[in-house]
Amino acid sequence: MATELQNLSSYDPGSTPRGEGKKIGIVVSEWNKPVTGNLLNGAIQTLLKFGVQQNDIVVEYVPGSFELTYGAKKLIEKIDPDSVIVIGCVIQGETPHFTFVCNSVTQGITELNILHNIPVIFGLLTTNTLEQAKARSGGRHGNKGDEAAITALKMIALNEKYK
Ligand SMILES: Nc1c(NC[C@H](O)[C@H](O)[C@H](O)CO)[nH]c(=O)[nH]c1=O
Ligand SMILES: CC(=O)[C@@H](O)COP(=O)(O)O
């Protein structure tokens, strides 16, 4: 469903699992930091709202979105998280580089979900313009960081149901 039709920050609190005792890793790209900073804040505030403790949220930064896969892999290996959220903002430039970066992160995160028994959440904005990114990081379309946090809590619950 297009984001125009579904606000990224809309969710049903009643059907969102609690997060007490859960450890969440968050890997954040430094590229487009004003945007990724807003995404990170949305994710953290949403996790705290549902009971995740501040000390159980581990944040690491990487240079760009291409490095998100490696950062998520390290957190999975080293901090024993219940879920990892990757946060980035890739904005189309003049060259095909956008496509290679986006495809790499998509494939990398998909592979981590297959290889490890830890849900890795795709909190990546892939936009044509900075304006579109701002609209999806706390603007008129909500905050994808909120969406990523809710998704992490739901996937942790699914993982525990089928352990
Ligand atoms: N143009 C954007 C990038 N490019 C950098 C790559 O992600 C990577 O860090 C570099 O190629 C070195 O490996 N990254 C973003 O996150 N967003 C962009 O818009
Ligand atoms: C996604 C990118 O790497 C891109 O923003 C870089 O810009 P350009 O394609 O103009 O070099």
mmCIF file with all atom_site columns, C-alpha atoms and ligand atoms in Angstrom:
data_model
loop_
_atom_site.group_PDB
_atom_site.id
_atom_site.type_symbol
_atom_site.label_atom_id
_atom_site.label_alt_id
_atom_site.label_comp_id
_atom_site.label_asym_id
_atom_site.label_entity_id
_atom_site.label_seq_id
_atom_site.pdbx_PDB_ins_code
_atom_site.Cartn_x
_atom_site.Cartn_y
_atom_site.Cartn_z
_atom_site.occupancy
_atom_site.B_iso_or_equiv
_atom_site.pdbx_formal_charge
_atom_site.auth_seq_id
_atom_site.auth_comp_id
_atom_site.auth_asym_id
_atom_site.auth_atom_id
_atom_site.pdbx_PDB_model_num
ATOM   1   C CA . MET A 1 1   ? 0.000  0.000   0.000   1.00 0.00 ? 1   MET A CA 1
ATOM   2   C CA . ALA A 1 2   ? 1.386  3.379   -0.935  1.00 0.00 ? 2   ALA A CA 1
ATOM   3   C CA . THR A 1 3   ? 2.505  5.522   1.970   1.00 0.00 ? 3   THR A CA 1
ATOM   4   C CA . GLU A 1 4   ? 0.144  8.217   0.705   1.00 0.00 ? 4   GLU A CA 1
ATOM   5   C CA . LEU A 1 5   ? -2.663 5.864   1.764   1.00 0.00 ? 5   LEU A CA 1
ATOM   6   C CA . GLN A 1 6   ? -1.230 4.590   5.052   1.00 0.00 ? 6   GLN A CA 1
ATOM   7   C CA . ASN A 1 7   ? 0.525  6.800   7.604   1.00 0.00 ? 7   ASN A CA 1
ATOM   8   C CA . LEU A 1 8   ? 3.778  5.204   8.742   1.00 0.00 ? 8   LEU A CA 1
ATOM   9   C CA . SER A 1 9   ? 3.059  6.089   12.362  1.00 0.00 ? 9   SER A CA 1
ATOM   10  C CA . SER A 1 10  ? -0.428 4.616   12.477  1.00 0.00 ? 10  SER A CA 1
ATOM   11  C CA . TYR A 1 11  ? -0.783 1.395   14.487  1.00 0.00 ? 11  TYR A CA 1
ATOM   12  C CA . ASP A 1 12  ? -3.155 -0.296  16.909  1.00 0.00 ? 12  ASP A CA 1
ATOM   13  C CA . PRO A 1 13  ? -1.639 -0.078  20.398  1.00 0.00 ? 13  PRO A CA 1
ATOM   14  C CA . GLY A 1 14  ? -3.955 -2.866  21.541  1.00 0.00 ? 14  GLY A CA 1
ATOM   15  C CA . SER A 1 15  ? -2.450 -5.359  19.099  1.00 0.00 ? 15  SER A CA 1
ATOM   16  C CA . THR A 1 16  ? 1.161  -4.322  19.608  1.00 0.00 ? 16  THR A CA 1
ATOM   17  C CA . PRO A 1 17  ? 3.145  -6.673  21.865  1.00 0.00 ? 17  PRO A CA 1
ATOM   18  C CA . ARG A 1 18  ? 4.924  -5.251  24.906  1.00 0.00 ? 18  ARG A CA 1
ATOM   19  C CA . GLY A 1 19  ? 8.714  -4.978  24.942  1.00 0.00 ? 19  GLY A CA 1
ATOM   20  C CA . GLU A 1 20  ? 9.721  -5.391  28.570  1.00 0.00 ? 20  GLU A CA 1
ATOM   21  C CA . GLY A 1 21  ? 12.905 -7.468  28.821  1.00 0.00 ? 21  GLY A CA 1
ATOM   22  C CA . LYS A 1 22  ? 13.590 -7.348  25.080  1.00 0.00 ? 22  LYS A CA 1
ATOM   23  C CA . LYS A 1 23  ? 16.954 -6.243  23.702  1.00 0.00 ? 23  LYS A CA 1
ATOM   24  C CA . ILE A 1 24  ? 16.888 -4.293  20.446  1.00 0.00 ? 24  ILE A CA 1
ATOM   25  C CA . GLY A 1 25  ? 19.879 -3.422  18.299  1.00 0.00 ? 25  GLY A CA 1
ATOM   26  C CA . ILE A 1 26  ? 19.586 -0.410  16.006  1.00 0.00 ? 26  ILE A CA 1
ATOM   27  C CA . VAL A 1 27  ? 22.113 0.258   13.212  1.00 0.00 ? 27  VAL A CA 1
ATOM   28  C CA . VAL A 1 28  ? 21.891 3.794   11.776  1.00 0.00 ? 28  VAL A CA 1
ATOM   29  C CA . SER A 1 29  ? 23.418 5.216   8.599   1.00 0.00 ? 29  SER A CA 1
ATOM   30  C CA . GLU A 1 30  ? 25.200 8.569   8.940   1.00 0.00 ? 30  GLU A CA 1
ATOM   31  C CA . TRP A 1 31  ? 24.321 9.549   5.349   1.00 0.00 ? 31  TRP A CA 1
ATOM   32  C CA . ASN A 1 32  ? 21.417 12.076  5.365   1.00 0.00 ? 32  ASN A CA 1
ATOM   33  C CA . LYS A 1 33  ? 21.831 12.304  9.152   1.00 0.00 ? 33  LYS A CA 1
ATOM   34  C CA . PRO A 1 34  ? 19.022 14.850  9.732   1.00 0.00 ? 34  PRO A CA 1
ATOM   35  C CA . VAL A 1 35  ? 16.629 12.296  8.271   1.00 0.00 ? 35  VAL A CA 1
ATOM   36  C CA . THR A 1 36  ? 18.124 9.180   9.877   1.00 0.00 ? 36  THR A CA 1
ATOM   37  C CA . GLY A 1 37  ? 18.294 11.003  13.199  1.00 0.00 ? 37  GLY A CA 1
ATOM   38  C CA . ASN A 1 38  ? 14.537 11.592  13.065  1.00 0.00 ? 38  ASN A CA 1
ATOM   39  C CA . LEU A 1 39  ? 13.966 7.951   12.111  1.00 0.00 ? 39  LEU A CA 1
ATOM   40  C CA . LEU A 1 40  ? 16.116 6.804   15.040  1.00 0.00 ? 40  LEU A CA 1
ATOM   41  C CA . ASN A 1 41  ? 14.260 9.056   17.463  1.00 0.00 ? 41  ASN A CA 1
ATOM   42  C CA . GLY A 1 42  ? 10.928 7.721   16.268  1.00 0.00 ? 42  GLY A CA 1
ATOM   43  C CA . ALA A 1 43  ? 12.076 4.139   16.694  1.00 0.00 ? 43  ALA A CA 1
ATOM   44  C CA . ILE A 1 44  ? 13.509 4.694   20.175  1.00 0.00 ? 44  ILE A CA 1
ATOM   45  C CA . GLN A 1 45  ? 10.498 6.644   21.464  1.00 0.00 ? 45  GLN A CA 1
ATOM   46  C CA . THR A 1 46  ? 8.125  3.977   20.167  1.00 0.00 ? 46  THR A CA 1
ATOM   47  C CA . LEU A 1 47  ? 10.138 1.146   21.732  1.00 0.00 ? 47  LEU A CA 1
ATOM   48  C CA . LEU A 1 48  ? 10.203 2.993   25.080  1.00 0.00 ? 48  LEU A CA 1
ATOM   49  C CA . LYS A 1 49  ? 6.441  3.576   24.812  1.00 0.00 ? 49  LYS A CA 1
ATOM   50  C CA . PHE A 1 50  ? 5.890  -0.184  24.676  1.00 0.00 ? 50  PHE A CA 1
ATOM   51  C CA . GLY A 1 51  ? 8.130  -0.990  27.614  1.00 0.00 ? 51  GLY A CA 1
ATOM   52  C CA . VAL A 1 52  ? 11.567 -1.613  26.161  1.00 0.00 ? 52  VAL A CA 1
ATOM   53  C CA . GLN A 1 53  ? 14.151 -0.322  28.639  1.00 0.00 ? 53  GLN A CA 1
ATOM   54  C CA . GLN A 1 54  ? 16.580 2.362   27.480  1.00 0.00 ? 54  GLN A CA 1
ATOM   55  C CA . ASN A 1 55  ? 19.531 0.180   28.521  1.00 0.00 ? 55  ASN A CA 1
ATOM   56  C CA . ASP A 1 56  ? 18.201 -2.603  26.304  1.00 0.00 ? 56  ASP A CA 1
ATOM   57  C CA . ILE A 1 57  ? 18.416 -0.452  23.162  1.00 0.00 ? 57  ILE A CA 1
ATOM   58  C CA . VAL A 1 58  ? 21.894 -0.673  21.593  1.00 0.00 ? 58  VAL A CA 1
ATOM   59  C CA . VAL A 1 59  ? 22.584 1.916   18.868  1.00 0.00 ? 59  VAL A CA 1
ATOM   60  C CA . GLU A 1 60  ? 25.523 1.752   16.449  1.00 0.00 ? 60  GLU A CA 1
ATOM   61  C CA . TYR A 1 61  ? 26.274 4.074   13.529  1.00 0.00 ? 61  TYR A CA 1
ATOM   62  C CA . VAL A 1 62  ? 27.717 3.122   10.148  1.00 0.00 ? 62  VAL A CA 1
ATOM   63  C CA . PRO A 1 63  ? 28.928 5.458   7.379   1.00 0.00 ? 63  PRO A CA 1
ATOM   64  C CA . GLY A 1 64  ? 26.199 4.699   4.854   1.00 0.00 ? 64  GLY A CA 1
ATOM   65  C CA . SER A 1 65  ? 23.295 2.404   4.113   1.00 0.00 ? 65  SER A CA 1
ATOM   66  C CA . PHE A 1 66  ? 25.513 -0.023  2.240   1.00 0.00 ? 66  PHE A CA 1
ATOM   67  C CA . GLU A 1 67  ? 27.197 -0.792  5.604   1.00 0.00 ? 67  GLU A CA 1
ATOM   68  C CA . LEU A 1 68  ? 23.900 -1.490  7.405   1.00 0.00 ? 68  LEU A CA 1
ATOM   69  C CA . THR A 1 69  ? 24.057 -5.208  6.623   1.00 0.00 ? 69  THR A CA 1
ATOM   70  C CA . TYR A 1 70  ? 27.505 -5.603  8.158   1.00 0.00 ? 70  TYR A CA 1
ATOM   71  C CA . GLY A 1 71  ? 26.550 -3.567  11.210  1.00 0.00 ? 71  GLY A CA 1
ATOM   72  C CA . ALA A 1 72  ? 23.435 -5.649  11.753  1.00 0.00 ? 72  ALA A CA 1
ATOM   73  C CA . LYS A 1 73  ? 25.466 -8.848  11.372  1.00 0.00 ? 73  LYS A CA 1
ATOM   74  C CA . LYS A 1 74  ? 27.885 -7.734  14.083  1.00 0.00 ? 74  LYS A CA 1
ATOM   75  C CA . LEU A 1 75  ? 25.101 -6.863  16.513  1.00 0.00 ? 75  LEU A CA 1
ATOM   76  C CA . ILE A 1 76  ? 23.425 -10.217 15.903  1.00 0.00 ? 76  ILE A CA 1
ATOM   77  C CA . GLU A 1 77  ? 26.715 -12.002 16.594  1.00 0.00 ? 77  GLU A CA 1
ATOM   78  C CA . LYS A 1 78  ? 27.824 -9.971  19.606  1.00 0.00 ? 78  LYS A CA 1
ATOM   79  C CA . ILE A 1 79  ? 24.912 -8.599  21.687  1.00 0.00 ? 79  ILE A CA 1
ATOM   80  C CA . ASP A 1 80  ? 22.333 -11.432 21.524  1.00 0.00 ? 80  ASP A CA 1
ATOM   81  C CA . PRO A 1 81  ? 19.431 -9.143  20.497  1.00 0.00 ? 81  PRO A CA 1
ATOM   82  C CA . ASP A 1 82  ? 15.794 -10.123 20.189  1.00 0.00 ? 82  ASP A CA 1
ATOM   83  C CA . SER A 1 83  ? 15.649 -8.036  17.027  1.00 0.00 ? 83  SER A CA 1
ATOM   84  C CA . VAL A 1 84  ? 17.789 -5.635  14.998  1.00 0.00 ? 84  VAL A CA 1
ATOM   85  C CA . ILE A 1 85  ? 16.439 -2.561  13.214  1.00 0.00 ? 85  ILE A CA 1
ATOM   86  C CA . VAL A 1 86  ? 18.441 -1.008  10.394  1.00 0.00 ? 86  VAL A CA 1
ATOM   87  C CA . ILE A 1 87  ? 17.815 2.679   9.681   1.00 0.00 ? 87  ILE A CA 1
ATOM   88  C CA . GLY A 1 88  ? 18.964 4.543   6.577   1.00 0.00 ? 88  GLY A CA 1
ATOM   89  C CA . CYS A 1 89  ? 17.933 7.046   3.944   1.00 0.00 ? 89  CYS A CA 1
ATOM   90  C CA . VAL A 1 90  ? 18.969 6.538   0.331   1.00 0.00 ? 90  VAL A CA 1
ATOM   91  C CA . ILE A 1 91  ? 18.080 9.403   -2.003  1.00 0.00 ? 91  ILE A CA 1
ATOM   92  C CA . GLN A 1 92  ? 18.270 9.155   -5.796  1.00 0.00 ? 92  GLN A CA 1
ATOM   93  C CA . GLY A 1 93  ? 21.181 11.108  -7.272  1.00 0.00 ? 93  GLY A CA 1
ATOM   94  C CA . GLU A 1 94  ? 22.439 11.598  -10.816 1.00 0.00 ? 94  GLU A CA 1
ATOM   95  C CA . THR A 1 95  ? 23.789 8.084   -11.282 1.00 0.00 ? 95  THR A CA 1
ATOM   96  C CA . PRO A 1 96  ? 22.607 4.457   -10.908 1.00 0.00 ? 96  PRO A CA 1
ATOM   97  C CA . HIS A 1 97  ? 24.435 4.260   -7.539  1.00 0.00 ? 97  HIS A CA 1
ATOM   98  C CA . PHE A 1 98  ? 21.076 4.609   -5.763  1.00 0.00 ? 98  PHE A CA 1
ATOM   99  C CA . THR A 1 99  ? 19.884 1.335   -7.265  1.00 0.00 ? 99  THR A CA 1
ATOM   100 C CA . PHE A 1 100 ? 23.007 -0.576  -6.302  1.00 0.00 ? 100 PHE A CA 1
ATOM   101 C CA . VAL A 1 101 ? 22.923 0.659   -2.713  1.00 0.00 ? 101 VAL A CA 1
ATOM   102 C CA . CYS A 1 102 ? 19.206 -0.052  -2.282  1.00 0.00 ? 102 CYS A CA 1
ATOM   103 C CA . ASN A 1 103 ? 19.439 -3.493  -3.846  1.00 0.00 ? 103 ASN A CA 1
ATOM   104 C CA . SER A 1 104 ? 22.462 -4.366  -1.711  1.00 0.00 ? 104 SER A CA 1
ATOM   105 C CA . VAL A 1 105 ? 20.751 -3.435  1.557   1.00 0.00 ? 105 VAL A CA 1
ATOM   106 C CA . THR A 1 106 ? 17.547 -5.193  0.556   1.00 0.00 ? 106 THR A CA 1
ATOM   107 C CA . GLN A 1 107 ? 19.396 -8.393  -0.343  1.00 0.00 ? 107 GLN A CA 1
ATOM   108 C CA . GLY A 1 108 ? 21.684 -8.192  2.673   1.00 0.00 ? 108 GLY A CA 1
ATOM   109 C CA . ILE A 1 109 ? 18.902 -7.739  5.216   1.00 0.00 ? 109 ILE A CA 1
ATOM   110 C CA . THR A 1 110 ? 16.867 -10.479 3.563   1.00 0.00 ? 110 THR A CA 1
ATOM   111 C CA . GLU A 1 111 ? 19.829 -12.843 3.864   1.00 0.00 ? 111 GLU A CA 1
ATOM   112 C CA . LEU A 1 112 ? 20.350 -11.985 7.539   1.00 0.00 ? 112 LEU A CA 1
ATOM   113 C CA . ASN A 1 113 ? 16.688 -12.843 8.205   1.00 0.00 ? 113 ASN A CA 1
ATOM   114 C CA . ILE A 1 114 ? 17.235 -16.191 6.506   1.00 0.00 ? 114 ILE A CA 1
ATOM   115 C CA . LEU A 1 115 ? 20.613 -17.008 8.065   1.00 0.00 ? 115 LEU A CA 1
ATOM   116 C CA . HIS A 1 116 ? 19.858 -15.998 11.668  1.00 0.00 ? 116 HIS A CA 1
ATOM   117 C CA . ASN A 1 117 ? 16.947 -16.691 14.014  1.00 0.00 ? 117 ASN A CA 1
ATOM   118 C CA . ILE A 1 118 ? 16.612 -12.956 14.724  1.00 0.00 ? 118 ILE A CA 1
ATOM   119 C CA . PRO A 1 119 ? 14.132 -10.659 12.953  1.00 0.00 ? 119 PRO A CA 1
ATOM   120 C CA . VAL A 1 120 ? 16.010 -7.876  11.169  1.00 0.00 ? 120 VAL A CA 1
ATOM   121 C CA . ILE A 1 121 ? 13.730 -4.950  10.354  1.00 0.00 ? 121 ILE A CA 1
ATOM   122 C CA . PHE A 1 122 ? 14.059 -2.903  7.152   1.00 0.00 ? 122 PHE A CA 1
ATOM   123 C CA . GLY A 1 123 ? 13.860 0.724   8.282   1.00 0.00 ? 123 GLY A CA 1
ATOM   124 C CA . LEU A 1 124 ? 15.281 2.113   5.042   1.00 0.00 ? 124 LEU A CA 1
ATOM   125 C CA . LEU A 1 125 ? 13.869 5.084   3.177   1.00 0.00 ? 125 LEU A CA 1
ATOM   126 C CA . THR A 1 126 ? 14.517 4.901   -0.567  1.00 0.00 ? 126 THR A CA 1
ATOM   127 C CA . THR A 1 127 ? 13.271 8.166   -2.033  1.00 0.00 ? 127 THR A CA 1
ATOM   128 C CA . ASN A 1 128 ? 13.504 10.276  -5.139  1.00 0.00 ? 128 ASN A CA 1
ATOM   129 C CA . THR A 1 129 ? 13.926 13.514  -3.209  1.00 0.00 ? 129 THR A CA 1
ATOM   130 C CA . LEU A 1 130 ? 14.881 14.890  0.187   1.00 0.00 ? 130 LEU A CA 1
ATOM   131 C CA . GLU A 1 131 ? 11.340 16.223  0.472   1.00 0.00 ? 131 GLU A CA 1
ATOM   132 C CA . GLN A 1 132 ? 9.927  12.716  0.222   1.00 0.00 ? 132 GLN A CA 1
ATOM   133 C CA . ALA A 1 133 ? 12.380 11.554  2.896   1.00 0.00 ? 133 ALA A CA 1
ATOM   134 C CA . LYS A 1 134 ? 11.418 14.388  5.247   1.00 0.00 ? 134 LYS A CA 1
ATOM   135 C CA . ALA A 1 135 ? 7.741  13.524  4.780   1.00 0.00 ? 135 ALA A CA 1
ATOM   136 C CA . ARG A 1 136 ? 8.448  9.945   5.935   1.00 0.00 ? 136 ARG A CA 1
ATOM   137 C CA . SER A 1 137 ? 10.699 10.766  8.898   1.00 0.00 ? 137 SER A CA 1
ATOM   138 C CA . GLY A 1 138 ? 8.293  12.736  11.044  1.00 0.00 ? 138 GLY A CA 1
ATOM   139 C CA . GLY A 1 139 ? 6.425  14.663  8.349   1.00 0.00 ? 139 GLY A CA 1
ATOM   140 C CA . ARG A 1 140 ? 3.022  14.363  6.708   1.00 0.00 ? 140 ARG A CA 1
ATOM   141 C CA . HIS A 1 141 ? 3.387  10.621  6.122   1.00 0.00 ? 141 HIS A CA 1
ATOM   142 C CA . GLY A 1 142 ? 4.522  9.823   9.655   1.00 0.00 ? 142 GLY A CA 1
ATOM   143 C CA . ASN A 1 143 ? 7.820  8.316   10.746  1.00 0.00 ? 143 ASN A CA 1
ATOM   144 C CA . LYS A 1 144 ? 9.221  5.065   9.320   1.00 0.00 ? 144 LYS A CA 1
ATOM   145 C CA . GLY A 1 145 ? 11.160 4.693   12.548  1.00 0.00 ? 145 GLY A CA 1
ATOM   146 C CA . ASP A 1 146 ? 7.860  4.250   14.380  1.00 0.00 ? 146 ASP A CA 1
ATOM   147 C CA . GLU A 1 147 ? 6.838  1.613   11.864  1.00 0.00 ? 147 GLU A CA 1
ATOM   148 C CA . ALA A 1 148 ? 10.150 -0.221  12.260  1.00 0.00 ? 148 ALA A CA 1
ATOM   149 C CA . ALA A 1 149 ? 9.817  -0.314  16.053  1.00 0.00 ? 149 ALA A CA 1
ATOM   150 C CA . ILE A 1 150 ? 6.273  -1.694  15.931  1.00 0.00 ? 150 ILE A CA 1
ATOM   151 C CA . THR A 1 151 ? 7.373  -4.255  13.346  1.00 0.00 ? 151 THR A CA 1
ATOM   152 C CA . ALA A 1 152 ? 10.259 -5.345  15.580  1.00 0.00 ? 152 ALA A CA 1
ATOM   153 C CA . LEU A 1 153 ? 7.937  -5.915  18.558  1.00 0.00 ? 153 LEU A CA 1
ATOM   154 C CA . LYS A 1 154 ? 5.494  -7.909  16.422  1.00 0.00 ? 154 LYS A CA 1
ATOM   155 C CA . MET A 1 155 ? 8.235  -10.051 14.872  1.00 0.00 ? 155 MET A CA 1
ATOM   156 C CA . ILE A 1 156 ? 9.785  -10.765 18.291  1.00 0.00 ? 156 ILE A CA 1
ATOM   157 C CA . ALA A 1 157 ? 6.391  -12.046 19.431  1.00 0.00 ? 157 ALA A CA 1
ATOM   158 C CA . LEU A 1 158 ? 6.077  -14.204 16.315  1.00 0.00 ? 158 LEU A CA 1
ATOM   159 C CA . ASN A 1 159 ? 9.593  -15.566 16.844  1.00 0.00 ? 159 ASN A CA 1
ATOM   160 C CA . GLU A 1 160 ? 8.787  -16.492 20.447  1.00 0.00 ? 160 GLU A CA 1
ATOM   161 C CA . LYS A 1 161 ? 5.503  -18.139 19.431  1.00 0.00 ? 161 LYS A CA 1
ATOM   162 C CA . TYR A 1 162 ? 7.343  -20.522 17.112  1.00 0.00 ? 162 TYR A CA 1
ATOM   163 C CA . LYS A 1 163 ? 10.605 -21.053 19.001  1.00 0.00 ? 163 LYS A CA 1
HETATM 164 N N1 . LIG B 2 .   ? 24.146 8.147   -1.587  1.00 0.00 ? 1   LIG B N1 1
HETATM 165 C C1 . LIG B 2 .   ? 23.835 7.551   -0.383  1.00 0.00 ? 1   LIG B C1 1
HETATM 166 C C2 . LIG B 2 .   ? 24.703 6.661   0.243   1.00 0.00 ? 1   LIG B C2 1
HETATM 167 N N2 . LIG B 2 .   ? 25.903 6.348   -0.318  1.00 0.00 ? 1   LIG B N2 1
HETATM 168 C C3 . LIG B 2 .   ? 26.989 5.736   0.439   1.00 0.00 ? 1   LIG B C3 1
HETATM 169 C C4 . LIG B 2 .   ? 26.888 4.209   0.496   1.00 0.00 ? 1   LIG B C4 1
HETATM 170 O O1 . LIG B 2 .   ? 25.820 3.805   1.340   1.00 0.00 ? 1   LIG B O1 1
HETATM 171 C C5 . LIG B 2 .   ? 28.183 3.627   1.086   1.00 0.00 ? 1   LIG B C5 1
HETATM 172 O O2 . LIG B 2 .   ? 28.376 4.133   2.397   1.00 0.00 ? 1   LIG B O2 1
HETATM 173 C C6 . LIG B 2 .   ? 29.393 3.981   0.230   1.00 0.00 ? 1   LIG B C6 1
HETATM 174 O O3 . LIG B 2 .   ? 29.164 3.536   -1.096  1.00 0.00 ? 1   LIG B O3 1
HETATM 175 C C7 . LIG B 2 .   ? 30.680 3.319   0.766   1.00 0.00 ? 1   LIG B C7 1
HETATM 176 O O4 . LIG B 2 .   ? 30.522 1.929   0.879   1.00 0.00 ? 1   LIG B O4 1
HETATM 177 N N3 . LIG B 2 .   ? 24.363 6.083   1.416   1.00 0.00 ? 1   LIG B N3 1
HETATM 178 C C8 . LIG B 2 .   ? 23.149 6.376   2.012   1.00 0.00 ? 1   LIG B C8 1
HETATM 179 O O5 . LIG B 2 .   ? 22.846 5.855   3.095   1.00 0.00 ? 1   LIG B O5 1
HETATM 180 N N4 . LIG B 2 .   ? 22.304 7.248   1.413   1.00 0.00 ? 1   LIG B N4 1
HETATM 181 C C9 . LIG B 2 .   ? 22.589 7.844   0.221   1.00 0.00 ? 1   LIG B C9 1
HETATM 182 O O6 . LIG B 2 .   ? 21.752 8.638   -0.300  1.00 0.00 ? 1   LIG B O6 1
HETATM 183 C C1 . LIG B 2 .   ? 22.336 6.866   -3.443  1.00 0.00 ? 2   LIG B C1 1
HETATM 184 C C2 . LIG B 2 .   ? 23.609 7.524   -3.812  1.00 0.00 ? 2   LIG B C2 1
HETATM 185 O O1 . LIG B 2 .   ? 24.690 6.985   -3.665  1.00 0.00 ? 2   LIG B O1 1
HETATM 186 C C3 . LIG B 2 .   ? 23.468 8.818   -4.539  1.00 0.00 ? 2   LIG B C3 1
HETATM 187 O O2 . LIG B 2 .   ? 22.805 9.732   -3.685  1.00 0.00 ? 2   LIG B O2 1
HETATM 188 C C4 . LIG B 2 .   ? 24.819 9.384   -4.935  1.00 0.00 ? 2   LIG B C4 1
HETATM 189 O O3 . LIG B 2 .   ? 24.520 10.490  -5.775  1.00 0.00 ? 2   LIG B O3 1
HETATM 190 P P1 . LIG B 2 .   ? 25.020 10.437  -7.300  1.00 0.00 ? 2   LIG B P1 1
HETATM 191 O O4 . LIG B 2 .   ? 24.288 9.273   -7.966  1.00 0.00 ? 2   LIG B O4 1
HETATM 192 O O5 . LIG B 2 .   ? 24.599 11.771  -7.883  1.00 0.00 ? 2   LIG B O5 1
HETATM 193 O O6 . LIG B 2 .   ? 26.527 10.236  -7.288  1.00 0.00 ? 2   LIG B O6 1
#
